Amino acid sequence: MTETRPENGEGVVLKASNLHRWLGNEENRVHALRGVSLSLEAGKVHAVVGPSGCGKSTLLYLLGLLDRPDDGDLWLMGKQMTVASEAERTPARNEHIGFVFQFHFLMPEFTAAENIMLPMRKLNRLTENEMNERSGQILQDIGLEDKGHRLAYHLSGGEQQRVAVGRALANFPGLLLADEPTGNLDQKNSDSIFALLCRLARQKGQAVLIVTHNLELAEQCDTTFSLVDGNLT
Amino acid sequence: MKRNFQIALRFLLAKRRAMLMTLAGIVFGVAFFIVTQAQTHGFEDLFIRTVLGANGALRVQDKFQNPITSLMADTGDSTEGFRVPLKEGRTYIPGISHPGVIKESVEKFSSVSGVSEVLAGRASVSSGFRSLKTEVLGIRLNDHLSVTDLGSQIRFGSLARYSEEPSGILIGTRLAGRLQIDIGDTLFMEHLGAKRRYRLVGIFETGVGQYDLTRTFIHLDEARLLFKKPFGSSYLQVALFDSDKAPQVALHLEETLQHNVDSWQEREKTWLDVFRVLRFSSGLTMASIIVIAGLGMFNTLAMIVMERQREIAILRSIGYTRGDIISIFLQQGMAVLIAGILLGWILALALTYGVSSLPIHIRGVFSADSFVVKWSLYHYLWAGFIASIVILLASFLPARRAAHIDPGEVIRRMGG
């Protein structure tokens, strides 16, 4: 593992270098990632494509600081995160990373606005009024300004996924990671969510990484990486 | 804290039925614990009041001589010497040969509030109807009133009459019943062939069945004549300002006076132990309800952890720390705990009040016509403390488990 900090190019939000990850126990170990390197730039939408089981989600969890690589280096906002403690990684997730998963994973008993405010409450930098104001703005951005007070389980699948996008954007993170964000939606909702992600990324200058097996969708991104047998091309 | 409480509350409300059962367990456990403690403590206190009211806090009686081993250990040098008083080897000389001197010495102790000289003996008391064995206590009324509750125990007749009448006698309610006599009637007391006549001027009730059946009070001078003891007395009955300190004062008096001194705690050890065991066992039984509520809490929270793995994983992914997750689950336990303790306290107040007005007829070791309760803040604090320990422990284990959920693994497993 190199200890040299890379030159963080202008607008590079996340840089990964030579990431390796083995999954499974001692007897059935799978070398899921075999030296993956990539850079994610602010204001651009990136895609990682590949067949099922090629390690796309594993890569996303590594980049999202939900998992640790067995080897390689990772810098987020210029800070080395591979060896960072859990006490450093957890706040970094809160402040700098937004997640959108295939399933929305909203808190069902919370309203749309309350779900969006969850990361803000944790960051604890805004007053209650400011949080309400920001969640209102985000609801407007995701086209749900009139549904902020609805409980999450009263929203449709497409609306729930929009709220999940809103929650990911709550703290204006530099990096937005989306794992098959449209995989559970119909075509109309899928297009809408993808357009939303692209628009917000460009507007707010965020780096977006979408993990998908949908090649059509990937072609519309600024940069596309192909993950095959644990290697990125 | 507030953000975590909001999440805790929502998790809690989603499981409100299971939580209500746990809450009910805490409420009833806390309430019943307090009520049983209030009752057993109340009866214990009544017993102690009765005992102190009848026999005083201390009894100074037989003179003793220390055994040789004890004397040898006592070098007389306060800096180097030591003393090992061996009670078992003492030689006792029955009674107090110079009661006036001893009484005067005892009265000098600042912790002593009253001293009464008593000459006791057994005699037969007879009315026209029948004859019974009694324990005759020769007393000086004013002294004895300062060490007992005799003043408030008179049911018929009067103490004023007793103090005016040299041959006046006071007897217990049960003895009066057995002898079928009334105020103003004549009684005969017989001891070793000597027979003297007395007039019944008062009937008392201590609440202790045995005393009310066997005790009689006559003037000390009359007792000297009856028992043919012109000097000395059987014992001194002593009252203290703080009767809880009786064992310490007894030791001090014993050392100073070289007379055997018994505290009320030593005299009534058996009964006090019975009350203590009763209080402990009833407390233990009632605490078990709280423990069962704790198991309910553990079960419910463990279920929430199982069902909420996805939400916990998401919270972790958006930056909530392990500490936040523990706090969310502990706060669920705390919310139910606080509600349970407060409601339990309110229920305990109502039940204790209700129980205290239930009629009951107890005569024997004490006299009670309704359930006796003791209102003590400590019962409430103890119940709250036990509930807190049980519930927090029951909440902490699932909370810890929730905090150790690996968000990446859960999201991967759930098809994130």
Short mmCIF file of N, CA and C in Angstrom, two decimals, chain A residues 23 57-58 61 66-67 86 90-91 93-94 99 101-111 114 118-119 121-122 124 128 167 179, chain B residues 2-3 6-7 10-11 14 308 310-322 324 406-412 414-416:
data_model
loop_
_atom_site.label_atom_id
_atom_site.label_comp_id
_atom_site.label_asym_id
_atom_site.label_seq_id
_atom_site.Cartn_x
_atom_site.Cartn_y
_atom_site.Cartn_z
N LEU A 23 -13.66 -11.44 -0.78
CA LEU A 23 -14.91 -11.68 -0.04
C LEU A 23 -14.99 -13.16 0.34
N SER A 57 -21.18 -3.57 -6.61
CA SER A 57 -21.65 -3.09 -5.29
C SER A 57 -20.51 -3.08 -4.28
N THR A 58 -19.64 -4.10 -4.38
CA THR A 58 -18.49 -4.16 -3.46
C THR A 58 -17.64 -2.90 -3.61
N TYR A 61 -19.41 0.10 -2.03
CA TYR A 61 -19.34 0.13 -0.55
C TYR A 61 -17.95 0.55 -0.10
N LEU A 66 -18.28 2.25 3.55
CA LEU A 66 -19.07 1.27 4.31
C LEU A 66 -18.27 -0.01 4.51
N ASP A 67 -17.18 -0.14 3.77
CA ASP A 67 -16.34 -1.33 3.84
C ASP A 67 -14.89 -0.87 3.67
N GLU A 86 -12.86 4.45 12.43
CA GLU A 86 -14.31 4.48 12.28
C GLU A 86 -14.85 5.84 12.72
N THR A 90 -17.13 7.68 9.83
CA THR A 90 -18.58 7.86 10.01
C THR A 90 -19.00 9.32 9.76
N PRO A 91 -18.33 10.31 10.37
CA PRO A 91 -18.71 11.70 10.07
C PRO A 91 -18.44 12.07 8.61
N ARG A 93 -18.85 10.13 6.07
CA ARG A 93 -20.02 9.63 5.32
C ARG A 93 -21.16 10.63 5.44
N ASN A 94 -21.33 11.14 6.67
CA ASN A 94 -22.44 12.04 6.93
C ASN A 94 -22.29 13.35 6.15
N PHE A 99 -25.87 8.49 -0.29
CA PHE A 99 -26.12 7.16 -0.87
C PHE A 99 -27.53 7.08 -1.44
N PHE A 101 -29.73 3.77 -2.85
CA PHE A 101 -29.68 2.32 -3.11
C PHE A 101 -30.82 1.92 -4.04
N GLN A 102 -30.76 0.67 -4.48
CA GLN A 102 -31.81 0.17 -5.39
C GLN A 102 -33.17 0.26 -4.70
N PHE A 103 -33.19 -0.12 -3.43
CA PHE A 103 -34.41 0.05 -2.65
C PHE A 103 -34.23 1.31 -1.81
N HIS A 104 -35.30 2.06 -1.66
CA HIS A 104 -35.17 3.40 -1.06
C HIS A 104 -34.66 3.39 0.39
N PHE A 105 -35.01 2.34 1.14
CA PHE A 105 -34.60 2.24 2.56
C PHE A 105 -34.94 3.49 3.37
N LEU A 106 -36.16 3.98 3.17
CA LEU A 106 -36.59 5.14 3.97
C LEU A 106 -37.10 4.65 5.32
N MET A 107 -37.17 5.57 6.26
CA MET A 107 -37.80 5.26 7.56
C MET A 107 -39.31 5.33 7.33
N PRO A 108 -40.01 4.21 7.38
CA PRO A 108 -41.42 4.23 6.99
C PRO A 108 -42.31 5.12 7.86
N GLU A 109 -41.96 5.28 9.15
CA GLU A 109 -42.82 6.08 10.03
C GLU A 109 -42.49 7.56 9.99
N PHE A 110 -41.50 7.92 9.19
CA PHE A 110 -41.13 9.33 9.09
C PHE A 110 -41.73 9.91 7.82
N THR A 111 -42.01 11.20 7.85
CA THR A 111 -42.53 11.85 6.65
C THR A 111 -41.37 12.01 5.65
N GLU A 114 -39.03 14.57 6.97
CA GLU A 114 -38.23 14.06 8.12
C GLU A 114 -37.13 13.12 7.65
N LEU A 118 -32.90 13.65 8.17
CA LEU A 118 -32.10 12.75 9.03
C LEU A 118 -30.60 13.03 8.98
N PRO A 119 -29.99 13.14 7.78
CA PRO A 119 -28.54 13.45 7.75
C PRO A 119 -28.23 14.84 8.31
N ARG A 121 -29.82 16.41 10.71
CA ARG A 121 -29.89 16.36 12.18
C ARG A 121 -28.59 15.80 12.74
N LYS A 122 -28.07 14.79 12.05
CA LYS A 122 -26.82 14.19 12.53
C LYS A 122 -25.67 15.20 12.40
N ASN A 124 -25.87 18.37 12.45
CA ASN A 124 -26.12 19.30 13.55
C ASN A 124 -25.47 20.67 13.32
N GLU A 128 -33.49 24.27 13.48
CA GLU A 128 -34.68 23.55 13.05
C GLU A 128 -35.32 24.27 11.85
N ARG A 167 -32.70 12.65 0.40
CA ARG A 167 -31.97 12.37 1.65
C ARG A 167 -30.46 12.34 1.38
N ASP A 179 -26.43 3.00 -6.16
CA ASP A 179 -26.33 1.58 -6.51
C ASP A 179 -27.64 1.14 -7.17
N LYS B 2 -31.81 14.83 20.95
CA LYS B 2 -33.19 15.01 20.52
C LYS B 2 -33.47 14.24 19.24
N ARG B 3 -32.45 14.30 18.30
CA ARG B 3 -32.65 13.60 17.02
C ARG B 3 -32.78 12.11 17.25
N GLN B 6 -36.19 11.21 18.71
CA GLN B 6 -37.27 11.20 17.72
C GLN B 6 -37.32 9.82 17.04
N ILE B 7 -36.17 9.31 16.69
CA ILE B 7 -36.12 7.99 16.03
C ILE B 7 -36.55 6.91 17.03
N ARG B 10 -40.29 6.79 17.43
CA ARG B 10 -41.00 6.19 16.28
C ARG B 10 -40.86 4.66 16.30
N PHE B 11 -39.68 4.18 16.62
CA PHE B 11 -39.47 2.73 16.71
C PHE B 11 -40.38 2.15 17.79
N ALA B 14 -44.10 2.01 16.94
CA ALA B 14 -44.41 0.95 15.98
C ALA B 14 -44.60 -0.39 16.69
N ARG B 308 -35.53 -4.05 12.35
CA ARG B 308 -35.07 -2.74 11.89
C ARG B 308 -33.63 -2.75 11.39
N ARG B 310 -32.48 -2.99 8.50
CA ARG B 310 -32.34 -2.17 7.30
C ARG B 310 -32.22 -0.68 7.69
N GLU B 311 -33.14 -0.26 8.59
CA GLU B 311 -33.12 1.15 9.01
C GLU B 311 -31.84 1.48 9.79
N ILE B 312 -31.41 0.52 10.61
CA ILE B 312 -30.17 0.75 11.38
C ILE B 312 -29.00 0.89 10.41
N ALA B 313 -28.98 0.02 9.39
CA ALA B 313 -27.90 0.06 8.40
C ALA B 313 -27.91 1.40 7.67
N ILE B 314 -29.10 1.87 7.32
CA ILE B 314 -29.20 3.14 6.62
C ILE B 314 -28.72 4.29 7.52
N LEU B 315 -29.15 4.25 8.78
CA LEU B 315 -28.70 5.30 9.70
C LEU B 315 -27.18 5.31 9.79
N ARG B 316 -26.61 4.12 9.87
CA ARG B 316 -25.14 4.03 9.94
C ARG B 316 -24.51 4.57 8.65
N SER B 317 -25.16 4.25 7.50
CA SER B 317 -24.58 4.69 6.23
C SER B 317 -24.63 6.21 6.07
N ILE B 318 -25.63 6.85 6.69
CA ILE B 318 -25.70 8.31 6.55
C ILE B 318 -24.99 9.03 7.70
N GLY B 319 -24.21 8.27 8.46
CA GLY B 319 -23.32 8.94 9.41
C GLY B 319 -23.68 8.81 10.87
N TYR B 320 -24.72 8.06 11.19
CA TYR B 320 -25.03 7.84 12.61
C TYR B 320 -24.00 6.86 13.19
N THR B 321 -23.46 7.21 14.32
CA THR B 321 -22.39 6.39 14.91
C THR B 321 -22.97 5.22 15.69
N ARG B 322 -22.09 4.32 16.10
CA ARG B 322 -22.53 3.20 16.96
C ARG B 322 -23.14 3.75 18.24
N ASP B 324 -24.74 6.50 18.58
CA ASP B 324 -26.10 6.98 18.29
C ASP B 324 -27.09 5.82 18.31
N ASP B 406 -23.35 -4.48 10.76
CA ASP B 406 -22.46 -3.99 9.71
C ASP B 406 -23.34 -3.46 8.58
N PRO B 407 -23.35 -2.13 8.37
CA PRO B 407 -24.29 -1.55 7.40
C PRO B 407 -24.09 -2.09 5.99
N GLY B 408 -22.82 -2.23 5.59
CA GLY B 408 -22.55 -2.71 4.23
C GLY B 408 -23.09 -4.11 4.01
N GLU B 409 -22.90 -4.95 5.00
CA GLU B 409 -23.33 -6.35 4.90
C GLU B 409 -24.86 -6.43 4.83
N VAL B 410 -25.53 -5.62 5.68
CA VAL B 410 -27.00 -5.65 5.71
C VAL B 410 -27.56 -5.12 4.39
N ILE B 411 -27.02 -4.02 3.91
CA ILE B 411 -27.53 -3.44 2.66
C ILE B 411 -27.30 -4.40 1.48
N ARG B 412 -26.13 -5.04 1.47
CA ARG B 412 -25.84 -6.03 0.42
C ARG B 412 -26.85 -7.18 0.48
N MET B 414 -29.80 -7.21 1.80
CA MET B 414 -31.19 -6.82 1.54
C MET B 414 -31.37 -6.27 0.13
N GLY B 415 -30.38 -6.49 -0.68
CA GLY B 415 -30.54 -6.14 -2.09
C GLY B 415 -30.38 -4.67 -2.37
N GLY B 416 -29.59 -3.98 -1.49
CA GLY B 416 -29.38 -2.54 -1.67
C GLY B 416 -28.79 -2.21 -3.00
#
